[in-house]
Tab-separated table of C-alpha atoms and ligand atoms in Angstrom:
chain	number	residue	atom	x	y	z
A	1	MET	CA	117.758	95.368	102.516
A	2	ALA	CA	119.540	98.466	101.228
A	3	PRO	CA	121.300	100.443	103.935
A	4	ILE	CA	119.689	103.789	104.643
A	5	LEU	CA	121.253	106.857	106.134
A	6	LEU	CA	119.353	107.850	109.202
A	7	ASN	CA	119.535	111.463	110.154
A	8	CYS	CA	118.098	112.203	113.576
A	9	MET	CA	117.128	115.854	113.769
A	10	GLY	CA	117.045	118.100	116.879
A	11	ASN	CA	114.553	117.704	119.699
A	12	ASP	CA	111.457	119.382	118.254
A	13	HIS	CA	108.570	116.943	118.616
A	14	ASN	CA	107.776	117.413	114.904
A	15	ASP	CA	111.172	116.066	113.933
A	16	TYR	CA	111.350	112.613	112.376
A	17	ILE	CA	113.858	110.270	110.907
A	18	LYS	CA	114.605	111.318	107.358
A	19	GLN	CA	115.519	108.827	104.692
A	20	LEU	CA	118.223	110.634	102.790
A	21	VAL	CA	119.594	109.776	99.370
A	22	GLN	CA	122.898	107.976	99.791
A	23	VAL	CA	125.601	108.424	97.211
A	24	LYS	CA	128.183	105.657	97.481
A	25	ASN	CA	131.244	107.601	96.395
A	26	PRO	CA	133.772	108.954	98.925
A	27	TYR	CA	135.216	111.325	96.315
A	28	LEU	CA	132.017	113.225	95.736
A	29	ASP	CA	131.984	115.370	98.862
A	30	THR	CA	135.635	116.344	98.354
A	31	MET	CA	134.855	117.891	94.976
A	32	GLU	CA	134.642	121.664	94.898
A	33	GLU	CA	132.102	121.578	92.130
A	34	ASP	CA	130.012	118.824	90.601
A	35	ILE	CA	128.885	119.357	87.028
A	36	LEU	CA	125.905	117.217	86.080
A	37	TYR	CA	126.956	117.345	82.464
A	38	HIS	CA	124.033	115.540	80.797
A	39	PHE	CA	121.491	117.684	82.680
A	40	ASN	CA	123.383	120.934	82.057
A	41	LEU	CA	123.209	121.631	85.823
A	42	GLY	CA	125.942	122.075	88.423
A	43	THR	CA	126.515	122.714	92.114
A	44	LYS	CA	128.196	126.081	91.461
A	45	THR	CA	125.934	127.330	88.717
A	46	HIS	CA	122.622	126.274	90.278
A	47	ASN	CA	121.168	126.354	93.777
A	48	LEU	CA	120.137	122.699	93.790
A	49	PRO	CA	118.606	122.632	97.328
A	50	GLU	CA	116.428	125.627	96.406
A	51	MET	CA	115.476	124.207	92.991
A	52	PHE	CA	114.864	120.599	94.032
A	53	GLY	CA	114.853	120.321	97.856
A	54	ASP	CA	111.086	119.630	98.056
A	55	ILE	CA	111.052	116.731	95.560
A	56	LYS	CA	109.244	113.668	96.916
A	57	PHE	CA	108.402	111.704	93.743
A	58	VAL	CA	110.607	111.176	90.712
A	59	CYS	CA	109.038	109.640	87.610
A	60	VAL	CA	111.314	108.539	84.804
A	61	GLY	CA	110.430	107.162	81.388
A	62	GLY	CA	112.087	106.597	78.035
A	63	SER	CA	110.508	109.201	75.811
A	64	ALA	CA	110.965	112.966	76.163
A	65	ASN	CA	107.478	113.681	74.807
A	66	ARG	CA	105.839	111.179	77.127
A	67	MET	CA	107.581	112.632	80.189
A	68	LYS	CA	106.499	116.141	79.175
A	69	ALA	CA	102.926	114.874	78.777
A	70	PHE	CA	103.188	113.219	82.206
A	71	ALA	CA	104.382	116.489	83.765
A	72	GLN	CA	101.395	118.323	82.251
A	73	PHE	CA	99.026	115.576	83.382
A	74	ILE	CA	100.298	115.528	86.985
A	75	HIS	CA	100.115	119.341	87.044
A	76	GLN	CA	96.369	119.054	86.356
A	77	GLU	CA	95.906	116.111	88.700
A	78	LEU	CA	97.540	117.984	91.602
A	79	LYS	CA	95.436	121.061	90.712
A	80	LEU	CA	98.481	123.326	90.819
A	81	SER	CA	98.270	126.948	89.792
A	82	GLY	CA	99.659	128.124	86.462
A	83	ASN	CA	99.276	126.849	82.929
A	84	PRO	CA	100.474	123.248	82.467
A	85	GLU	CA	101.170	124.065	78.801
A	86	GLU	CA	103.826	126.511	79.947
A	87	ILE	CA	105.996	124.215	82.049
A	88	SER	CA	109.594	124.486	80.939
A	89	ASP	CA	112.332	121.914	80.448
A	90	ILE	CA	114.948	122.377	83.200
A	91	CYS	CA	117.485	120.621	80.941
A	92	GLU	CA	116.746	122.703	77.856
A	93	GLY	CA	120.480	123.484	77.562
A	94	THR	CA	121.014	119.873	76.504
A	95	ASP	CA	119.018	117.511	74.328
A	96	ARG	CA	120.175	114.335	76.092
A	97	TYR	CA	117.362	114.242	78.647
A	98	CYS	CA	114.381	116.422	79.497
A	99	MET	CA	113.299	117.319	83.048
A	100	TYR	CA	110.152	118.995	84.383
A	101	LYS	CA	109.380	119.924	87.990
A	102	VAL	CA	105.734	120.016	88.993
A	103	GLY	CA	105.357	120.744	92.719
A	104	PRO	CA	106.956	117.790	94.552
A	105	VAL	CA	107.143	115.704	91.360
A	106	LEU	CA	110.094	115.510	88.976
A	107	SER	CA	109.487	114.022	85.521
A	108	ILE	CA	112.588	113.023	83.544
A	109	SER	CA	113.255	111.140	80.311
A	110	HIS	CA	115.980	108.511	80.168
A	111	GLY	CA	116.173	107.293	76.570
A	112	MET	CA	116.346	103.625	75.640
A	113	GLY	CA	118.464	100.954	77.265
A	114	VAL	CA	120.689	100.387	80.270
A	115	PRO	CA	123.597	102.712	79.331
A	116	SER	CA	121.249	105.636	78.690
A	117	ILE	CA	119.221	105.272	81.895
A	118	SER	CA	122.295	104.566	84.019
A	119	ILE	CA	124.008	107.841	83.024
A	120	MET	CA	120.784	109.678	83.856
A	121	LEU	CA	120.481	107.872	87.201
A	122	HIS	CA	124.053	108.714	88.285
A	123	GLU	CA	123.300	112.396	87.741
A	124	LEU	CA	119.769	112.219	89.173
A	125	ILE	CA	120.936	110.510	92.380
A	126	LYS	CA	123.735	113.081	92.778
A	127	LEU	CA	121.211	115.860	92.128
A	128	LEU	CA	118.886	114.516	94.854
A	129	HIS	CA	121.883	114.209	97.206
A	130	HIS	CA	123.181	117.733	96.528
A	131	ALA	CA	119.634	119.077	96.935
A	132	GLN	CA	119.358	117.264	100.317
A	133	CYS	CA	116.126	115.591	99.252
A	134	HIS	CA	114.678	113.004	101.586
A	135	ASP	CA	111.900	110.404	101.582
A	136	VAL	CA	111.876	110.263	97.794
A	137	VAL	CA	110.129	107.502	95.817
A	138	LEU	CA	111.236	106.782	92.248
A	139	PHE	CA	109.068	105.276	89.515
A	140	ARG	CA	109.984	104.061	86.067
A	141	LEU	CA	106.909	104.451	83.857
A	142	GLY	CA	107.353	102.535	80.648
A	143	THR	CA	106.281	100.252	77.856
A	144	SER	CA	107.116	96.582	77.512
A	145	GLY	CA	106.301	93.365	75.757
A	146	GLY	CA	103.865	91.215	77.729
A	147	VAL	CA	104.583	87.538	78.404
A	148	GLY	CA	101.229	85.752	78.493
A	149	LEU	CA	99.307	88.980	79.171
A	150	ALA	CA	96.644	90.794	77.185
A	151	PRO	CA	97.921	93.995	75.535
A	152	GLY	CA	97.209	96.981	77.763
A	153	THR	CA	97.920	95.126	81.009
A	154	VAL	CA	100.092	97.084	83.433
A	155	VAL	CA	102.875	95.163	85.168
A	156	VAL	CA	104.168	96.372	88.519
A	157	THR	CA	107.550	94.714	88.854
A	158	GLU	CA	108.196	92.388	91.750
A	159	LYS	CA	111.768	91.540	90.740
A	160	ALA	CA	113.725	92.899	87.788
A	161	VAL	CA	115.567	89.925	86.284
A	162	ASP	CA	118.274	89.391	83.668
A	163	TYR	CA	118.288	87.166	80.573
A	164	SER	CA	118.689	84.094	82.840
A	165	PHE	CA	115.811	85.239	85.076
A	166	ARG	CA	118.204	86.104	87.933
A	167	PRO	CA	117.351	89.151	90.087
A	168	GLN	CA	120.689	90.823	89.494
A	169	PHE	CA	122.477	93.442	87.435
A	170	GLU	CA	126.049	92.965	86.230
A	171	GLN	CA	128.232	96.032	85.784
A	172	VAL	CA	131.780	95.886	84.440
A	173	VAL	CA	134.037	98.051	86.627
A	174	LEU	CA	137.779	98.249	85.927
A	175	GLY	CA	137.490	95.127	83.804
A	176	LYS	CA	135.752	93.090	86.506
A	177	VAL	CA	132.096	92.172	86.819
A	178	ILE	CA	130.275	93.581	89.843
A	179	THR	CA	126.890	92.004	90.590
A	180	ARG	CA	124.166	93.990	92.323
A	181	SER	CA	120.739	92.910	93.575
A	182	THR	CA	117.674	94.206	91.739
A	183	GLU	CA	114.988	93.800	94.373
A	184	LEU	CA	112.424	96.569	94.419
A	185	ASP	CA	110.327	97.982	97.239
A	186	GLU	CA	107.601	95.460	98.067
A	187	GLY	CA	105.486	97.977	99.969
A	188	VAL	CA	105.355	100.470	97.090
A	189	ALA	CA	104.514	97.670	94.611
A	190	HIS	CA	101.557	96.531	96.715
A	191	GLU	CA	100.401	100.099	97.255
A	192	LEU	CA	100.383	100.480	93.448
A	193	LEU	CA	98.369	97.287	93.033
A	194	GLN	CA	95.862	98.623	95.559
A	195	CYS	CA	95.710	101.900	93.564
A	196	SER	CA	94.894	99.951	90.391
A	197	SER	CA	91.892	98.345	92.116
A	198	GLU	CA	90.560	101.831	92.887
A	199	LEU	CA	90.714	102.916	89.228
A	200	GLN	CA	88.663	101.916	86.184
A	201	ASN	CA	90.247	100.274	83.169
A	202	ILE	CA	93.789	99.745	84.451
A	203	PRO	CA	94.207	95.954	84.527
A	204	THR	CA	97.315	95.429	86.640
A	205	VAL	CA	99.396	92.478	87.788
A	206	ILE	CA	102.514	92.092	89.883
A	207	GLY	CA	105.202	89.999	88.211
A	208	ASN	CA	108.843	89.767	87.316
A	209	THR	CA	110.216	91.985	84.555
A	210	MET	CA	113.013	90.783	82.326
A	211	CYS	CA	115.487	93.458	81.253
A	212	THR	CA	117.400	92.896	78.016
A	213	HIS	CA	120.119	94.802	76.170
A	214	ASP	CA	118.325	94.643	72.830
A	215	PHE	CA	114.761	94.981	71.528
A	216	TYR	CA	115.102	92.395	68.732
A	217	GLU	CA	117.381	89.342	69.161
A	218	GLY	CA	117.795	90.102	72.888
A	219	GLN	CA	114.031	89.787	73.385
A	220	GLY	CA	113.726	86.713	71.124
A	221	ARG	CA	112.089	88.557	68.236
A	222	LEU	CA	111.885	86.926	64.828
A	223	ASP	CA	111.511	90.265	63.012
A	224	GLY	CA	114.895	91.990	63.452
A	225	ALA	CA	117.565	92.475	60.791
A	226	LEU	CA	119.276	89.435	62.304
A	227	CYS	CA	117.698	86.259	63.652
A	228	SER	CA	119.613	83.075	64.434
A	229	PHE	CA	116.887	80.977	66.095
A	230	SER	CA	113.598	79.280	65.202
A	231	HIS	CA	110.024	80.174	66.087
A	232	GLU	CA	109.892	77.092	68.338
A	233	GLU	CA	113.126	78.154	70.155
A	234	LYS	CA	111.654	81.604	70.735
A	235	LEU	CA	108.475	80.144	72.244
A	236	GLU	CA	110.492	77.792	74.445
A	237	TYR	CA	112.467	80.737	75.871
A	238	LEU	CA	109.293	82.742	76.497
A	239	ARG	CA	107.721	79.720	78.191
A	240	LYS	CA	110.786	79.383	80.457
A	241	ALA	CA	110.553	83.091	81.244
A	242	TYR	CA	106.841	82.744	82.071
A	243	ASP	CA	107.571	79.774	84.360
A	244	ALA	CA	110.200	81.909	86.152
A	245	GLY	CA	107.489	84.485	86.898
A	246	VAL	CA	108.376	86.890	84.063
A	247	ARG	CA	105.318	88.799	82.863
A	248	ASN	CA	106.956	91.472	80.737
A	249	ILE	CA	110.191	92.399	78.954
A	250	GLU	CA	111.786	95.815	78.696
A	251	MET	CA	115.250	97.364	78.653
A	252	GLU	CA	116.043	99.385	81.790
A	253	SER	CA	114.576	97.791	84.929
A	254	THR	CA	117.607	95.934	86.316
A	255	VAL	CA	119.993	98.877	86.449
A	256	PHE	CA	117.181	101.140	87.692
A	257	ALA	CA	116.378	98.724	90.536
A	258	ALA	CA	120.041	98.089	91.384
A	259	MET	CA	121.105	101.748	91.535
A	260	CYS	CA	118.060	102.855	93.546
A	261	ARG	CA	118.538	100.026	96.021
A	262	VAL	CA	122.216	100.779	96.666
A	263	CYS	CA	121.403	104.454	97.225
A	264	GLY	CA	118.544	103.883	99.691
A	265	LEU	CA	115.820	105.029	97.302
A	266	LYS	CA	112.432	103.330	97.298
A	267	ALA	CA	111.631	102.433	93.718
A	268	ALA	CA	108.993	100.820	91.526
A	269	VAL	CA	108.794	99.840	87.867
A	270	VAL	CA	105.375	100.234	86.220
A	271	CYS	CA	105.225	99.246	82.554
A	272	VAL	CA	102.302	98.611	80.254
A	273	ALA	CA	102.457	95.613	77.922
A	274	LEU	CA	101.973	96.746	74.321
A	275	LEU	CA	101.521	93.208	72.969
A	276	ASN	CA	101.540	89.588	74.064
A	277	ARG	CA	104.855	88.160	72.878
A	278	PHE	CA	103.345	84.658	72.607
A	279	ASP	CA	101.148	86.077	69.821
A	280	GLY	CA	103.805	87.927	67.819
A	281	ASP	CA	106.661	90.404	67.708
A	282	GLN	CA	105.389	93.417	65.781
A	283	ILE	CA	103.473	96.142	67.577
A	284	THR	CA	100.342	96.308	65.466
A	285	SER	CA	97.817	98.184	67.646
A	286	PRO	CA	96.634	101.509	66.206
A	287	HIS	CA	98.382	104.671	67.390
A	288	ASP	CA	95.450	105.901	69.511
A	289	VAL	CA	95.262	102.544	71.307
A	290	LEU	CA	98.996	102.653	72.062
A	291	VAL	CA	98.696	106.232	73.348
A	292	GLU	CA	95.911	105.166	75.724
A	293	TYR	CA	97.948	102.153	76.919
A	294	GLN	CA	100.906	104.421	77.695
A	295	GLN	CA	98.685	106.652	79.806
A	296	ARG	CA	97.853	103.739	82.132
A	297	PRO	CA	101.127	103.670	84.136
A	298	GLN	CA	100.842	107.483	84.371
A	299	ALA	CA	97.293	107.330	85.740
A	300	LEU	CA	98.285	104.654	88.239
A	301	VAL	CA	101.306	106.527	89.559
A	302	SER	CA	99.352	109.780	89.631
A	303	HIS	CA	96.742	108.114	91.851
A	304	PHE	CA	99.531	106.804	94.117
A	305	ILE	CA	101.030	110.302	94.416
A	306	LYS	CA	97.641	111.916	95.110
A	307	LYS	CA	96.934	109.335	97.816
A	308	ARG	CA	100.335	109.895	99.412
A	309	LEU	CA	99.692	113.658	99.373
A	310	GLY	CA	96.238	113.162	100.916
A	311	LEU	CA	94.458	114.570	97.824
A	312	VAL	CA	92.133	111.584	97.305
B	1	R2B	C1	110.644	99.771	76.445
B	1	R2B	O1	110.441	100.310	75.237
B	1	R2B	C2	111.689	100.703	74.667
B	1	R2B	C3	111.935	99.936	73.391
B	1	R2B	O2	110.902	100.152	72.471
B	1	R2B	C4	112.712	100.453	75.748
B	1	R2B	O3	113.271	101.640	76.238
B	1	R2B	C5	111.924	99.831	76.792
B	1	R2B	O4	112.445	99.485	77.962
B	2	URA	N1	109.425	97.669	74.811
B	2	URA	C1	110.225	96.590	74.819
B	2	URA	O1	111.356	96.653	75.304
B	2	URA	N2	109.754	95.452	74.298
B	2	URA	C2	108.538	95.357	73.738
B	2	URA	O2	108.182	94.288	73.246
B	2	URA	C3	107.715	96.495	73.741
B	2	URA	C4	108.188	97.653	74.280
């Protein structure tokens, strides 16, 4: 279990134990200023507690357009005042990531792959810490390749696993490999599964998610610019993955799970399968079908948020 920082407040009977975001860096609080370079935000230039102190849900996803669409969607779902078309990108000073705040929800893009999401997560976790946020739940909303699943199925990740189906993330630090656990919050995953049963047309399973460092060879595709294995070898690997409980493959879940866990953040990974990898490698569904698939994780997490806020 990840350690959590318990902060017992005064003696008002309304006080409760807050689950704060834990940065694991002794140097951070000695710094006079912290510049969150890739967000174009900083502790001296921005009042982070005022801007972000009420955040309770952070939703991250690869594409900038998709995370803008999610922000507009959740704005409507939460029936907030103002025009959802007019929400502005908090990170507009940089084109690395985009960020939208909609009430207690933050929607951020992270690009593709472990290095891209991990840079974003370092700065996001510091942002939540500087803003003194507490009781925050993080979601990665994404796309993936299904392993033995019909296209359009949503996978809520039980364990994020590496290429050998181990629930761990390896980070090289000062030339040495550090291994971190990638277990996710079981309670949030089951709450999401319950949400799916309350919605129409969001077939959902809980399963392990394999995270790779490449879309083509790394995921056993036969259609990249390079391919050094046979069709039979590909199928054998996918079968092994299936037997290890893997139901989908994507490119960010292990570092997402590992960093959230170390920092005491409850987290879930919710990815739709765009294809069944046993049937092929190319993504052949029409554009409108793919757009609808990608809305499924958004609808599921929106329902979760509305339930948590007592709106449904
Ligand atoms: C899912 O989709 C992207 C690759 O197409 C990658 O970011 C991922 O995890
Ligand atoms: N994203 C991936 O990483 N893999 C797929 O097969 C589809 C989307």
